[in-house]
């Protein structure tokens, strides 16, 4: 039993196609792209594989009965549910394994079962699916060929494997998939017995008699149509190869099949509404709004234009009036100015006139007033002595002061002389006084005899002779003050002497002038 | 195939540039939050949605109430130019309504906007000028701009913006109205010279607006003096012969004011203004006629002008009798004609 996966695949596809066409109308949604069986074939491990693969011819009947579940199985897209119940499964399976040697070998089935056998066991089977051998003869060669396993097509009602009765009180013995070793042995023995029985029965069954000697039984076809019988199953090699490196095409859009009822409706003209009628209000509003807006704008502009026009008119009139007013104003102004000018002129004339008359009057008066001026001026000048005789003046100014000066000088000289004399006398007297006071020890020295040798001796002698009394009185005064003088310093003396000298001078000045005069007269005479 | 169930996803965003606004009165608060978001895209989208909403004055009022203006002010300083463009657009739209202008004044947006005068993006500046233009339609707005000292920068910008003539028009519009309010500051910034240049521009709108601006400038005494000083009067007289009606009318108006002072009178007489002005009396535009009449009245005050116009007294008499549709205008014209006649026939 060789497995030819390629063949299996091709056959599977055929099968699938057929299946599809069969199920197309009835079942729910079609699923063209998916080849469920083929898809399943590459062996999705975890999925619920099709445990069975029905042989096409034989199990068509089975198929028909199981159309619905089959449909459910292969119709359902991604998850084919195992619609057939567990009961169905074994029956179908049995049907499958109920070998019709003549029937098409289920290569694909074998392939499937092989693959499924390889898959991790998520299922437990009472009867494992297995692939049937490839090169099976079409027909059973002999009836004596025993089955691998005695599979009976039996009534489900009398199947021992089916649990009857209440399930809640069952013994949970060993699982069916993993029977006990004991159980296994018993089963094997039972199987052997069954086999032996069957063999026995077969032998007992009447068979065709043995051929007569010299003859041979030959199988002959007696039907109308001859059939070629061959041992070998006609095998055709079919290959299939997927394109290398072909990308998986994009999943086509899943448009689920339509469900429900199709209902159509048609709106004939005039049934729903009358467009023209309905559109009227809408249009009115639209157009109305637009027009309103535009009217507003236009009215604005018109209003403005009107305003401006009327304004302009008014302005023009006003302007002309203004011009008139200005003209009159101007005229008025001119006249006024003219008047002003004339008035001013007149006023000036008047003014000038007045001024002139005033001037004349003033002039006359002045003349008269000043007529007497000159003689009076001369007179007053003369009176104040502005007209003088120059010689007289000269004498008065020049000569006489000089004369007086000279006289003064002379008198001064005499005064000075007197003063000096006085000083001399005083000193002498003082000394004498001192000497007198200090005692009679000291001699009276003729000191005054020294002193007449001084300058001005002449005058002194003159004065001494003429005025002894005065000098004596003075010396008396001096003597009286002698005590006082003795205590004071020489400066004081000198200051007093100066005072005396001044007195003397005052006293003596007249005398000196008189003296000088007399002298002068004497000299002159 | 369509399903009868409602889809769990959000509805398709039809306009990817705009953020989906909440419904009803939640729209603005939610937008305000989104304006403050960190994500640039969100801010841009929120601004676009706000642009659309701001056309409704009630929305503006509500936005003011919840304090959107502060957000917008902050967004003006954003670094992304798209955000700035959109913000200025929103502000421009806001300024077209009086509530918006009030908001401008309240929240001191003028100053914040003025920082964008030198913005590199021209669209942004364009929006800025438009916003200012709208703002000065009310005198308070014009005062605001003057008080913020923006006139000199606007005058400067007038000279600088040479690429976009439209911008010049906007700036001129703004200036026209500002000058009406108070011309002193502008005179200090040499506006007369700039306007003199613009008088000779190729674009008729610019010419007309520049003449208008000069008109407003010369209302004040100082303006008149400057106008005469800078020899603008000959150009104005030249513009009297311009093919476009409103240019002529504005030029006549400017002359009307400039010739009030003696200097102006003699300048105009030297430039032979009487001829074109007389032609203008027959113009289809009533305003032009009015201006011309007034200008001629001014000129008639000078002895030379009086002499020249004595022959044209009948024209004025005819004008006196004519009738017009609008009673005010008619009255004004008749009065003007009467005054003109009286001035021409004045004997000292």
Coordinates of C-alpha atoms in Angstrom, one line a residue, chain A residues 270-493:
Chain A
X270 CA -45.4 60.8 -10.1
X271 CA -45.7 58.5 -7.1
X272 CA -43.5 60.1 -4.5
X273 CA -43.7 63.8 -5.0
X274 CA -44.0 66.4 -7.6
X275 CA -40.6 67.9 -7.9
X276 CA -41.8 71.2 -9.3
X277 CA -44.2 71.7 -6.6
X278 CA -41.9 70.8 -3.8
X279 CA -39.0 72.8 -5.1
X280 CA -40.9 76.0 -5.3
X281 CA -40.7 77.0 -1.6
X282 CA -37.0 76.0 -1.5
X283 CA -36.3 78.0 -4.5
X284 CA -38.2 80.9 -3.3
X285 CA -36.3 81.0 -0.1
X286 CA -33.0 80.7 -1.9
X287 CA -33.8 83.2 -4.5
X288 CA -35.4 85.4 -2.0
X289 CA -32.4 85.5 0.2
X290 CA -30.1 86.2 -2.6
X291 CA -32.3 89.0 -3.9
X292 CA -32.7 90.4 -0.5
X293 CA -29.0 90.6 0.1
X294 CA -28.5 92.1 -3.3
X295 CA -31.4 94.5 -2.8
X296 CA -29.9 95.6 0.4
X297 CA -26.6 96.4 -1.2
X298 CA -28.1 98.1 -4.1
X299 CA -30.4 100.1 -1.9
X300 CA -27.5 101.1 0.1
X301 CA -25.7 102.4 -2.9
X302 CA -28.7 104.1 -4.2
X303 CA -29.4 105.7 -0.9
X304 CA -25.9 106.9 -0.8
X305 CA -26.0 108.2 -4.3
X306 CA -29.2 110.0 -3.6
X307 CA -27.8 111.4 -0.4
X308 CA -24.8 112.6 -2.2
X309 CA -26.8 114.0 -5.1
X310 CA -29.1 115.9 -2.8
X311 CA -26.2 117.0 -0.7
X312 CA -24.4 118.3 -3.7
X313 CA -27.4 120.2 -4.9
X314 CA -27.8 121.7 -1.5
X315 CA -24.2 122.5 -1.4
X316 CA -24.2 124.2 -4.7
X317 CA -27.0 126.4 -3.7
X318 CA -25.3 127.0 -0.4
X319 CA -22.1 127.8 -2.2
X320 CA -23.7 130.3 -4.4
X321 CA -25.3 131.9 -1.5
X322 CA -22.0 131.9 0.3
X323 CA -20.4 133.4 -2.7
X324 CA -23.0 136.1 -2.7
X325 CA -22.5 136.6 1.0
X326 CA -18.8 136.8 0.5
X327 CA -19.2 139.2 -2.3
X328 CA -21.3 141.5 -0.2
X329 CA -18.9 141.1 2.6
X330 CA -16.1 142.0 0.4
X331 CA -18.0 144.9 -0.9
X332 CA -18.7 146.0 2.6
X333 CA -15.2 145.6 3.5
X334 CA -14.0 147.6 0.6
X335 CA -16.4 150.4 1.4
X336 CA -15.5 150.3 5.0
X337 CA -11.8 150.3 4.2
X338 CA -12.3 153.2 1.9
X339 CA -14.2 155.0 4.5
X340 CA -11.6 154.3 7.0
X341 CA -8.9 155.5 4.7
X342 CA -10.7 158.7 4.0
X343 CA -11.4 159.3 7.6
X344 CA -7.9 158.7 8.4
X345 CA -6.8 161.0 5.8
X346 CA -9.1 163.7 7.0
X347 CA -8.0 163.2 10.5
X348 CA -4.5 163.5 9.5
X349 CA -5.2 166.7 7.7
X350 CA -6.9 168.0 10.7
X351 CA -4.2 167.0 12.9
X352 CA -1.6 168.6 10.7
X353 CA -3.6 171.7 10.6
X354 CA -3.8 171.8 14.4
X355 CA -0.2 171.2 14.7
X356 CA 0.7 173.9 12.4
X357 CA -1.3 176.4 14.1
X358 CA 0.1 175.4 17.4
X359 CA 3.5 175.7 16.0
X360 CA 2.9 179.1 14.8
X361 CA 1.5 180.3 18.1
X362 CA 4.3 178.7 19.9
X363 CA 6.7 180.4 17.7
X364 CA 5.3 183.8 18.2
X365 CA 5.2 183.4 21.9
X366 CA 8.7 182.2 22.0
X367 CA 9.9 185.1 20.0
X368 CA 8.3 187.5 22.3
X369 CA 9.4 185.8 25.3
X370 CA 12.9 185.7 24.2
X371 CA 13.1 189.2 22.9
X372 CA 14.0 190.5 26.3
X373 CA 16.4 187.8 26.8
X374 CA 19.6 189.3 25.5
X375 CA 19.9 192.5 27.5
X376 CA 18.9 190.7 30.7
X377 CA 21.4 188.0 30.1
X378 CA 24.1 190.5 29.6
X379 CA 23.1 192.4 32.6
X380 CA 23.1 189.4 34.9
X381 CA 26.4 188.3 33.6
X382 CA 27.9 191.6 34.2
X383 CA 26.4 191.5 37.6
X384 CA 27.9 188.3 38.5
X385 CA 31.2 189.6 37.4
X386 CA 31.7 187.6 34.4
X387 CA 33.1 190.7 32.6
X388 CA 36.2 191.7 34.3
X389 CA 39.3 193.7 33.8
X390 CA 42.0 191.4 33.0
X391 CA 44.8 193.3 34.7
X392 CA 42.9 193.7 37.8
X393 CA 42.1 190.2 37.8
X394 CA 45.6 189.2 37.2
X395 CA 46.7 191.3 40.1
X396 CA 44.1 189.9 42.3
X397 CA 44.7 186.3 41.3
X398 CA 48.4 186.3 40.9
X399 CA 50.1 189.0 42.9
X400 CA 48.2 189.2 46.0
X401 CA 48.3 185.6 47.1
X402 CA 52.0 185.6 46.6
X403 CA 52.3 188.6 48.7
X404 CA 50.4 187.0 51.4
X405 CA 52.4 183.9 51.3
X406 CA 55.5 185.8 51.6
X407 CA 54.2 187.7 54.6
X408 CA 53.1 184.5 56.2
X409 CA 56.5 183.0 55.7
X410 CA 58.1 185.9 57.3
X411 CA 55.9 185.8 60.3
X412 CA 56.4 182.1 60.6
X413 CA 60.1 182.6 60.8
X414 CA 59.6 185.0 63.6
X415 CA 57.4 182.6 65.4
X416 CA 59.7 179.8 65.0
X417 CA 62.4 181.8 66.4
X418 CA 60.4 182.7 69.4
X419 CA 59.4 179.2 70.0
X420 CA 62.9 178.0 69.9
X421 CA 63.9 180.7 72.3
X422 CA 61.1 179.7 74.6
X423 CA 62.3 176.2 74.5
X424 CA 65.7 177.2 75.4
X425 CA 64.5 179.3 78.3
X426 CA 62.4 176.6 79.5
X427 CA 65.1 174.1 79.5
X428 CA 67.3 176.4 81.3
X429 CA 64.8 177.1 83.9
X430 CA 64.1 173.5 84.4
X431 CA 67.6 172.6 84.8
X432 CA 68.0 175.4 87.2
X433 CA 65.0 174.2 89.0
X434 CA 66.4 170.8 89.2
X435 CA 69.6 172.0 90.4
X436 CA 67.9 174.1 92.9
X437 CA 65.8 171.3 94.1
X438 CA 68.6 168.8 94.2
X439 CA 70.6 171.0 96.4
X440 CA 72.8 173.7 96.7
X441 CA 75.7 171.5 95.8
X442 CA 75.5 172.1 92.2
X443 CA 76.5 175.3 90.8
X444 CA 74.5 177.5 88.7
X445 CA 76.3 177.2 85.4
X446 CA 75.8 179.8 82.9
X447 CA 74.2 177.5 80.5
X448 CA 72.1 179.9 78.7
X449 CA 75.3 181.5 77.6
X450 CA 75.9 178.5 75.4
X451 CA 72.7 178.5 73.7
X452 CA 72.5 181.9 72.3
X453 CA 74.9 180.6 69.8
X454 CA 72.1 178.8 68.2
X455 CA 70.4 180.0 65.1
X456 CA 67.9 182.7 65.4
X457 CA 69.9 184.3 68.1
X458 CA 69.1 187.7 66.6
X459 CA 65.5 187.2 66.7
X460 CA 65.7 185.7 70.2
X461 CA 67.5 188.6 71.5
X462 CA 65.0 190.8 69.9
X463 CA 62.1 188.9 71.3
X464 CA 63.7 188.4 74.6
X465 CA 64.2 192.1 74.9
X466 CA 60.7 193.0 73.8
X467 CA 58.7 190.5 75.5
X468 CA 60.4 189.5 78.7
X469 CA 57.2 189.6 80.6
X470 CA 55.5 187.2 78.4
X471 CA 58.3 184.8 78.5
X472 CA 58.6 185.1 82.2
X473 CA 55.0 184.3 82.6
X474 CA 55.5 181.3 80.5
X475 CA 58.5 180.2 82.3
X476 CA 56.5 180.6 85.5
X477 CA 54.0 178.3 84.1
X478 CA 56.8 176.0 83.1
X479 CA 58.2 176.1 86.6
X480 CA 54.8 175.4 88.0
X481 CA 54.6 172.4 85.9
X482 CA 58.1 171.6 86.6
X483 CA 57.4 168.8 89.0
X484 CA 55.0 167.4 86.6
X485 CA 57.4 167.7 83.9
X486 CA 60.2 166.0 85.7
X487 CA 58.2 162.9 86.0
X488 CA 57.2 162.9 82.4
X489 CA 59.3 161.9 79.5
X490 CA 61.0 164.1 77.1
X491 CA 58.5 163.4 74.4
X492 CA 55.8 164.9 76.5
X493 CA 57.8 167.9 77.0

